[in-house]
Structure formats: structure tokens, C-alpha cells
Amino acid sequence: MNLEDEFAQYRGELVAHCYRMFGSLHDAEDAVQETYLRAWRGFAEFEQRSSVRTWLYRIATRVCLNALQHSSRRMVPSALGAPGTDPDDLEAQALEASWLEPFPDLMSSADPALVVGTRQSLRLAMVAALQHLPPRQRAVLILRDVLAWQASEVAGLLDTTTAAVNSSLQRARAALAKIAPAEDQFSEPDEPGRRALLDQYAKAFEKADLVALEGLLTQDTRWEMPPIPTWFDGRDDVLRLLRAKMTPGKAQRIMVETSANGQPAFAKYIRGRGGAFHAHSIQVLTLTKAGVSSVLAFHRADLFGSFGLPIDRLPQV
């Protein structure tokens, strides 16, 4: 295998690693590009005291830490304040804010990214929780608990001591224990139930069937819509939002199934005046055995390309 092919085989997992650090696919891809530029320039000095893969992770982590010195953490609306209750009183889109972005699972289709870092570590709630940690603590936790590096390896990367790494890891774990979702929140229905739930959800949305949606959403469901800061908590308020904002009737929406962050997702298209359907949002769902417990609906048409989806679709025949 030549050097170019060896570099290429690690691209997906490096993007996933940088995504955990940034909470942004676009920032992660930029960081990996910079990683490869530095690797090409420095390969002559690479003494092969570690594997190429480990060496690339070292470079990528340093690139991320350097970039994070000059950026703010990625947020979700629920981290900014109390939920709203009036669907007619939504805050204006905060386009200047740094919002969390979804990670298309197709980025990991040809590499071991979802195996190298457990599926749980890429879930939106977990990546959002990671953003609350200082960058170096974030790096320590990811390298130790996701990538299973030795404390001495992390210490060498961060130019610190093993004791300092262990102390940082302890603080990071304690912080996450307070803000990260509990393990039982990742308990999804079995596959037949999961399949039925997703099919029913898509059909209910396409038909604007609020009665059906009421039966699919959990009592404590949450609905967030970055870059709109307003969010809704609880089935009654979420249904009030959907009732106010969804155009009634069939053939007004198309729900295209996809996946993000190891979670089920839908690309929502809405019908325009000319009859064509236009990209509206990427909905990432959290499922429990009781139903849909949260939806993060990213109102950004520019994300569709990352999911391999067109911005516009012709009407279905």
C-alpha cells in the first residue's frame, strides 16, 4: 500500500474524531484536510516509532486543539435557556451562533469510525455534552475512553504528565456524569418495533396526521430547531408547535429516511409554489421503547449535500 492509500483509509475515522472535538462536520473536515497537509510535509521526519494511524491522530488532535483556542463551543437550543410555549412567538434565527451539526452516517460507511469510537460516543446528545468540557479535557476523554489510548500516550501528545492526564480524565468524567444522557436513554426498541415506529412517523408527518404523531411521541419529548433558539419541551407543547407550523393535507411534505450520529433521521422536503419540493430540515430522532423522545430538526438546507441528498426533488408520481 502506498502512502496516499494508507492516509486515505483513515480519513473517515479521523473526521469522526475531529467531529467529536468540534461538534461540526464542516470544521472536522477542515481539520482533517489540515492534518493531511501537515502529515505530507512532515513525513520525512516521521520516525515510525508509532503506527501511521496513531501519528495521524496525534496531528489531528493538535490541529483541533489549536483551532479551538479561537472558537466557541457548539450549542443546542436547550442549552441556552428555558423552553418556549407559544409557537407564534419563535425567536429569529441566530445565524451567527455556533450550533451543533449532525454527522451523516455515510461518512463512516467505508471505515471503522463507528467501531473505533462506540456508537454512543457519536450520538448527538453525547457530542453536545462533550462541548461543555474545556478542549483539553475533551481531548483527554475522547483519547482515553473512546480510542482507548494509554494515559502515557495522551501525556506525550499533550506535553504533560500521566498524573495530569488521569486527573483531567477524572474531572471530565465527573462533568459528563452531570450533563450527559444516562445509559438507559440509549435503549431503543428492537428492530421490528424500530422499523414500525419510523414508518409510522414518516407517514404521519407526510399526512400532517397529528393524532398519529401524538401516539408516537413520548410524554416528555423535546423538539429543537437550530438555528432557531426557541425549543419546546413536552408532547403537548410540541404538538402545538407542529399544529401551528405544518401545512395541513397530503402531498405537502416528503420525508426521506437517512441516518446521522448512529441515530435514525429524516430529510424533510416541503412543497413550493411551482410544485417542486425544496430542502427544509434534517430531523435526527432519539428513540426509546416508549416512542420518539426527542427530535433535533436542523433547519439548514446546506446540510443536505453532506447526506448525499439533493436540495430539490420533483413531485412524487
Coordinates of C-alpha atoms in Angstrom, one line a residue:
M1 CA 0.0 0.0 0.0
N2 CA 1.4 3.4 -1.0
L3 CA 1.4 6.3 1.4
E4 CA -1.6 8.1 -0.2
D5 CA -3.7 4.9 0.1
E6 CA -2.6 4.5 3.7
F7 CA -3.6 8.0 4.6
A8 CA -6.9 7.7 2.8
Q9 CA -8.0 4.6 4.7
Y10 CA -8.1 6.5 8.0
R11 CA -10.0 9.6 6.7
G12 CA -13.5 8.6 7.9
E13 CA -12.4 7.8 11.4
L14 CA -10.3 11.0 11.6
V15 CA -13.3 13.0 10.5
A16 CA -15.4 11.3 13.3
H17 CA -12.6 12.0 15.8
C18 CA -12.4 15.7 14.9
Y19 CA -16.2 15.9 14.8
R20 CA -16.3 14.8 18.5
M21 CA -13.9 17.6 19.3
F22 CA -15.8 20.3 17.3
G23 CA -19.4 19.2 17.1
S24 CA -19.3 20.4 13.5
L25 CA -18.8 18.3 10.4
H26 CA -17.5 21.2 8.3
D27 CA -14.9 22.1 11.0
A28 CA -14.0 18.4 11.3
E29 CA -13.4 18.1 7.5
D30 CA -11.3 21.3 7.5
A31 CA -9.2 19.9 10.4
V32 CA -8.6 16.6 8.6
Q33 CA -7.5 18.4 5.5
E34 CA -5.0 20.4 7.6
T35 CA -3.9 17.1 9.2
Y36 CA -3.1 15.6 5.9
L37 CA -1.2 18.7 4.7
R38 CA 0.9 18.6 7.9
A39 CA 1.4 14.8 7.5
W40 CA 2.6 15.1 3.9
R41 CA 5.0 17.9 4.9
G42 CA 6.4 16.1 7.9
F43 CA 6.5 12.6 6.7
A44 CA 10.2 12.7 6.1
E45 CA 10.7 13.3 9.8
F46 CA 8.3 10.6 10.8
E47 CA 10.5 8.0 12.6
Q48 CA 7.8 5.3 12.7
R49 CA 8.0 5.0 16.5
S50 CA 4.2 4.6 16.3
S51 CA 1.8 3.5 13.6
V52 CA 0.8 5.9 10.8
R53 CA -2.7 5.8 12.2
T54 CA -1.6 6.9 15.7
W55 CA 0.7 9.6 14.2
L56 CA -2.3 11.0 12.2
Y57 CA -4.4 11.0 15.3
R58 CA -1.7 13.0 17.1
I59 CA -1.6 15.6 14.4
A60 CA -5.4 15.8 14.1
T61 CA -5.8 16.3 17.9
R62 CA -3.2 19.1 17.9
V63 CA -5.0 20.7 14.9
C64 CA -8.3 20.6 16.8
L65 CA -6.9 22.0 20.0
N66 CA -5.2 24.8 18.1
A67 CA -8.4 25.7 16.3
L68 CA -10.5 25.5 19.5
Q69 CA -8.4 28.3 21.0
H70 CA -10.2 30.6 18.6
S71 CA -13.7 29.3 18.6
S72 CA -16.7 28.9 20.8
R73 CA -18.3 25.6 21.7
R74 CA -21.2 24.3 19.6
M75 CA -24.6 24.6 21.2
V76 CA -28.1 23.2 21.0
P77 CA -31.1 25.4 21.8
S78 CA -31.9 23.6 25.0
A79 CA -28.5 24.6 26.5
L80 CA -29.4 28.3 26.1
G81 CA -32.4 28.7 28.2
A82 CA -35.9 27.7 29.2
P83 CA -38.3 26.1 26.6
G84 CA -40.9 28.1 24.7
T85 CA -44.6 27.5 24.9
D86 CA -46.0 29.8 22.1
P87 CA -45.4 28.6 18.5
D88 CA -46.3 32.0 17.3
D89 CA -43.5 33.6 19.3
L90 CA -40.4 32.0 17.9
E91 CA -37.1 33.8 18.2
A92 CA -35.4 34.8 15.0
Q93 CA -32.8 32.5 13.6
A94 CA -29.5 33.1 15.3
L95 CA -27.3 32.5 12.2
E96 CA -24.2 34.0 14.0
A97 CA -24.3 31.4 16.8
S98 CA -22.2 28.3 16.8
W99 CA -24.7 25.5 16.5
L100 CA -24.1 21.7 16.8
E101 CA -24.2 20.0 13.5
P102 CA -25.3 16.4 12.6
F103 CA -22.8 13.8 11.5
P104 CA -24.0 11.8 8.4
D105 CA -23.5 8.1 8.9
L106 CA -22.5 7.7 5.3
M107 CA -19.2 9.4 6.4
S108 CA -18.5 6.1 8.2
S109 CA -19.8 3.6 5.6
A110 CA -16.4 2.6 4.4
D111 CA -14.3 2.8 7.6
P112 CA -14.4 1.7 11.2
A113 CA -15.3 5.0 12.7
L114 CA -18.4 3.7 14.4
V115 CA -16.4 0.8 15.8
V116 CA -13.3 2.7 16.8
G117 CA -15.4 5.1 18.7
T118 CA -18.5 3.5 20.1
R119 CA -21.9 4.3 18.5
Q120 CA -22.8 6.1 21.8
S121 CA -19.9 8.5 21.5
L122 CA -21.3 9.9 18.2
R123 CA -24.9 10.3 19.4
L124 CA -26.0 13.9 19.3
A125 CA -26.7 14.2 23.0
M126 CA -23.2 12.9 23.8
V127 CA -21.4 15.1 21.3
A128 CA -23.4 18.1 22.7
A129 CA -22.4 17.1 26.3
L130 CA -18.7 16.9 25.2
Q131 CA -18.9 20.5 24.1
H132 CA -19.3 21.6 27.7
L133 CA -15.8 20.3 28.5
P134 CA -12.7 22.5 28.1
P135 CA -10.9 21.5 24.8
R136 CA -8.0 19.7 26.5
Q137 CA -10.3 17.8 28.8
R138 CA -12.4 16.9 25.8
A139 CA -9.4 15.5 24.0
V140 CA -8.3 13.5 27.1
L141 CA -11.7 11.9 27.5
I142 CA -12.0 11.1 23.8
L143 CA -8.5 9.7 23.5
R144 CA -8.8 7.6 26.7
D145 CA -12.4 6.5 26.7
V146 CA -13.3 6.4 23.0
L147 CA -10.0 5.5 21.4
A148 CA -8.6 3.6 24.4
W149 CA -5.2 5.2 24.4
Q150 CA -2.9 4.7 27.3
A151 CA -2.5 7.6 29.7
S152 CA 1.2 7.8 28.9
E153 CA 0.4 8.1 25.2
V154 CA -2.0 11.0 25.8
A155 CA 0.5 12.7 28.1
G156 CA 3.1 12.5 25.3
L157 CA 0.7 14.1 22.9
L158 CA -0.3 16.9 25.2
D159 CA 3.2 17.5 26.6
T160 CA 2.1 16.8 30.1
T161 CA 2.4 14.1 32.8
T162 CA 0.5 10.9 33.2
A163 CA -0.8 12.1 36.5
A164 CA -2.1 15.3 34.9
V165 CA -3.9 13.2 32.3
N166 CA -5.5 10.9 34.9
S167 CA -6.6 14.0 36.9
S168 CA -8.1 15.6 33.8
L169 CA -9.9 12.4 32.8
Q170 CA -11.4 12.2 36.3
R171 CA -12.7 15.7 36.1
A172 CA -14.1 15.2 32.6
R173 CA -15.9 12.0 33.6
A174 CA -17.4 13.8 36.6
A175 CA -18.6 16.7 34.5
L176 CA -20.1 14.4 31.9
A177 CA -21.9 12.4 34.6
K178 CA -23.9 15.5 35.4
I179 CA -24.9 16.6 31.9
A180 CA -24.6 13.5 29.6
P181 CA -27.7 11.3 29.0
A182 CA -27.9 8.2 31.1
E183 CA -27.1 4.8 29.6
D184 CA -30.8 3.7 29.7
Q185 CA -31.7 6.6 27.4
F186 CA -29.9 4.8 24.6
S187 CA -32.2 1.8 24.9
E188 CA -34.0 1.7 21.5
P189 CA -36.9 -0.6 20.5
D190 CA -36.0 -3.9 18.9
E191 CA -35.6 -3.9 15.1
P192 CA -39.3 -4.8 14.2
G193 CA -40.6 -2.1 16.6
R194 CA -38.0 0.4 15.5
R195 CA -38.9 -0.1 11.8
A196 CA -42.6 0.2 12.5
L197 CA -42.1 3.4 14.6
L198 CA -40.0 5.1 11.9
D199 CA -42.5 4.1 9.1
Q200 CA -45.4 5.4 11.1
Y201 CA -43.6 8.6 12.0
A202 CA -42.8 9.3 8.3
K203 CA -46.3 8.6 7.2
A204 CA -47.8 10.7 10.0
F205 CA -45.6 13.7 9.0
E206 CA -46.3 13.4 5.3
K207 CA -50.0 13.4 6.0
A208 CA -49.8 16.0 8.8
D209 CA -51.6 13.4 11.0
L210 CA -51.3 15.0 14.4
V211 CA -53.4 12.3 16.1
A212 CA -50.9 9.7 14.8
L213 CA -47.9 11.8 15.9
E214 CA -49.4 12.2 19.4
G215 CA -49.3 8.4 19.7
L216 CA -45.7 8.2 18.6
L217 CA -44.1 11.0 20.7
T218 CA -43.3 10.3 24.4
Q219 CA -44.9 12.4 27.1
D220 CA -41.5 14.2 27.8
T221 CA -40.5 14.6 24.1
R222 CA -38.3 17.5 23.2
W223 CA -38.2 19.5 19.9
E224 CA -35.3 21.7 18.9
M225 CA -34.8 23.6 15.6
P226 CA -31.3 25.2 15.3
P227 CA -30.6 27.9 14.2
I228 CA -33.9 28.9 15.8
P229 CA -33.1 29.3 19.5
T230 CA -36.7 28.6 20.7
W231 CA -37.3 25.0 21.7
F232 CA -40.2 23.0 23.1
D233 CA -40.4 20.5 25.9
G234 CA -43.3 18.0 26.4
R235 CA -45.7 16.4 24.0
D236 CA -48.5 18.9 24.4
D237 CA -46.2 21.9 23.5
V238 CA -44.5 20.0 20.7
L239 CA -47.9 19.1 19.1
R240 CA -49.0 22.7 19.5
L241 CA -45.9 23.8 17.5
L242 CA -46.5 21.2 14.8
R243 CA -50.2 22.1 14.5
A244 CA -49.2 25.8 14.1
K245 CA -46.4 25.3 11.6
M246 CA -47.3 22.3 9.4
T247 CA -49.3 23.0 6.3
P248 CA -52.3 20.6 6.5
G249 CA -53.1 18.0 4.0
K250 CA -51.2 15.3 2.0
A251 CA -48.6 15.9 -0.7
Q252 CA -47.1 19.0 1.1
R253 CA -44.1 17.2 2.5
I254 CA -41.7 14.3 1.6
M255 CA -39.8 12.6 4.4
V256 CA -36.6 10.8 3.1
E257 CA -35.1 8.4 5.6
T258 CA -31.4 8.7 6.3
S259 CA -29.3 8.4 9.4
A260 CA -27.0 10.6 11.5
N261 CA -24.8 10.1 14.6
G262 CA -25.8 6.4 14.7
Q263 CA -29.5 7.6 15.0
P264 CA -32.4 7.4 12.6
A265 CA -33.0 10.6 10.7
F266 CA -35.3 12.1 8.0
A267 CA -34.6 14.8 5.4
K268 CA -37.8 16.8 5.2
Y269 CA -38.8 18.5 1.9
I270 CA -41.7 20.9 1.6
R271 CA -43.7 21.7 -1.5
G272 CA -43.1 25.0 -3.2
R273 CA -45.4 27.1 -5.3
G274 CA -44.2 25.5 -8.5
G275 CA -44.9 22.1 -7.2
A276 CA -41.3 21.0 -6.7
F277 CA -40.2 20.0 -3.2
H278 CA -37.4 22.0 -1.5
A279 CA -35.0 21.1 1.3
H280 CA -36.3 22.2 4.6
S281 CA -34.6 20.4 7.5
I282 CA -32.7 17.3 8.7
Q283 CA -34.6 15.7 11.6
V284 CA -32.5 13.5 13.9
L285 CA -34.6 11.3 16.1
T286 CA -33.9 9.8 19.5
L287 CA -36.0 6.6 20.0
T288 CA -36.9 4.8 23.2
K289 CA -39.2 1.8 23.7
A290 CA -41.9 4.3 24.6
G291 CA -41.6 6.3 21.3
V292 CA -39.8 9.3 19.9
S293 CA -38.3 11.1 22.9
S294 CA -36.6 13.9 21.0
V295 CA -36.2 15.5 17.6
L296 CA -33.3 17.8 16.6
A297 CA -34.6 19.4 13.4
F298 CA -31.7 21.2 11.8
H299 CA -33.2 23.9 9.6
R300 CA -30.3 24.1 7.2
A301 CA -30.7 23.2 3.5
D302 CA -26.9 23.4 3.1
L303 CA -26.6 20.2 5.2
F304 CA -28.4 18.0 2.6
G305 CA -25.4 17.7 0.4
S306 CA -23.4 16.1 3.2
F307 CA -26.1 13.4 3.4
G308 CA -25.9 12.8 -0.4
L309 CA -29.3 14.3 -0.9
P310 CA -30.4 16.9 -3.5
I311 CA -31.7 20.4 -2.5
D312 CA -34.8 20.0 -4.7
R313 CA -36.9 17.0 -5.6
L314 CA -39.6 16.6 -8.2
P315 CA -43.1 15.7 -7.1
Q316 CA -43.7 12.0 -6.4
V317 CA -45.8 10.3 -9.0

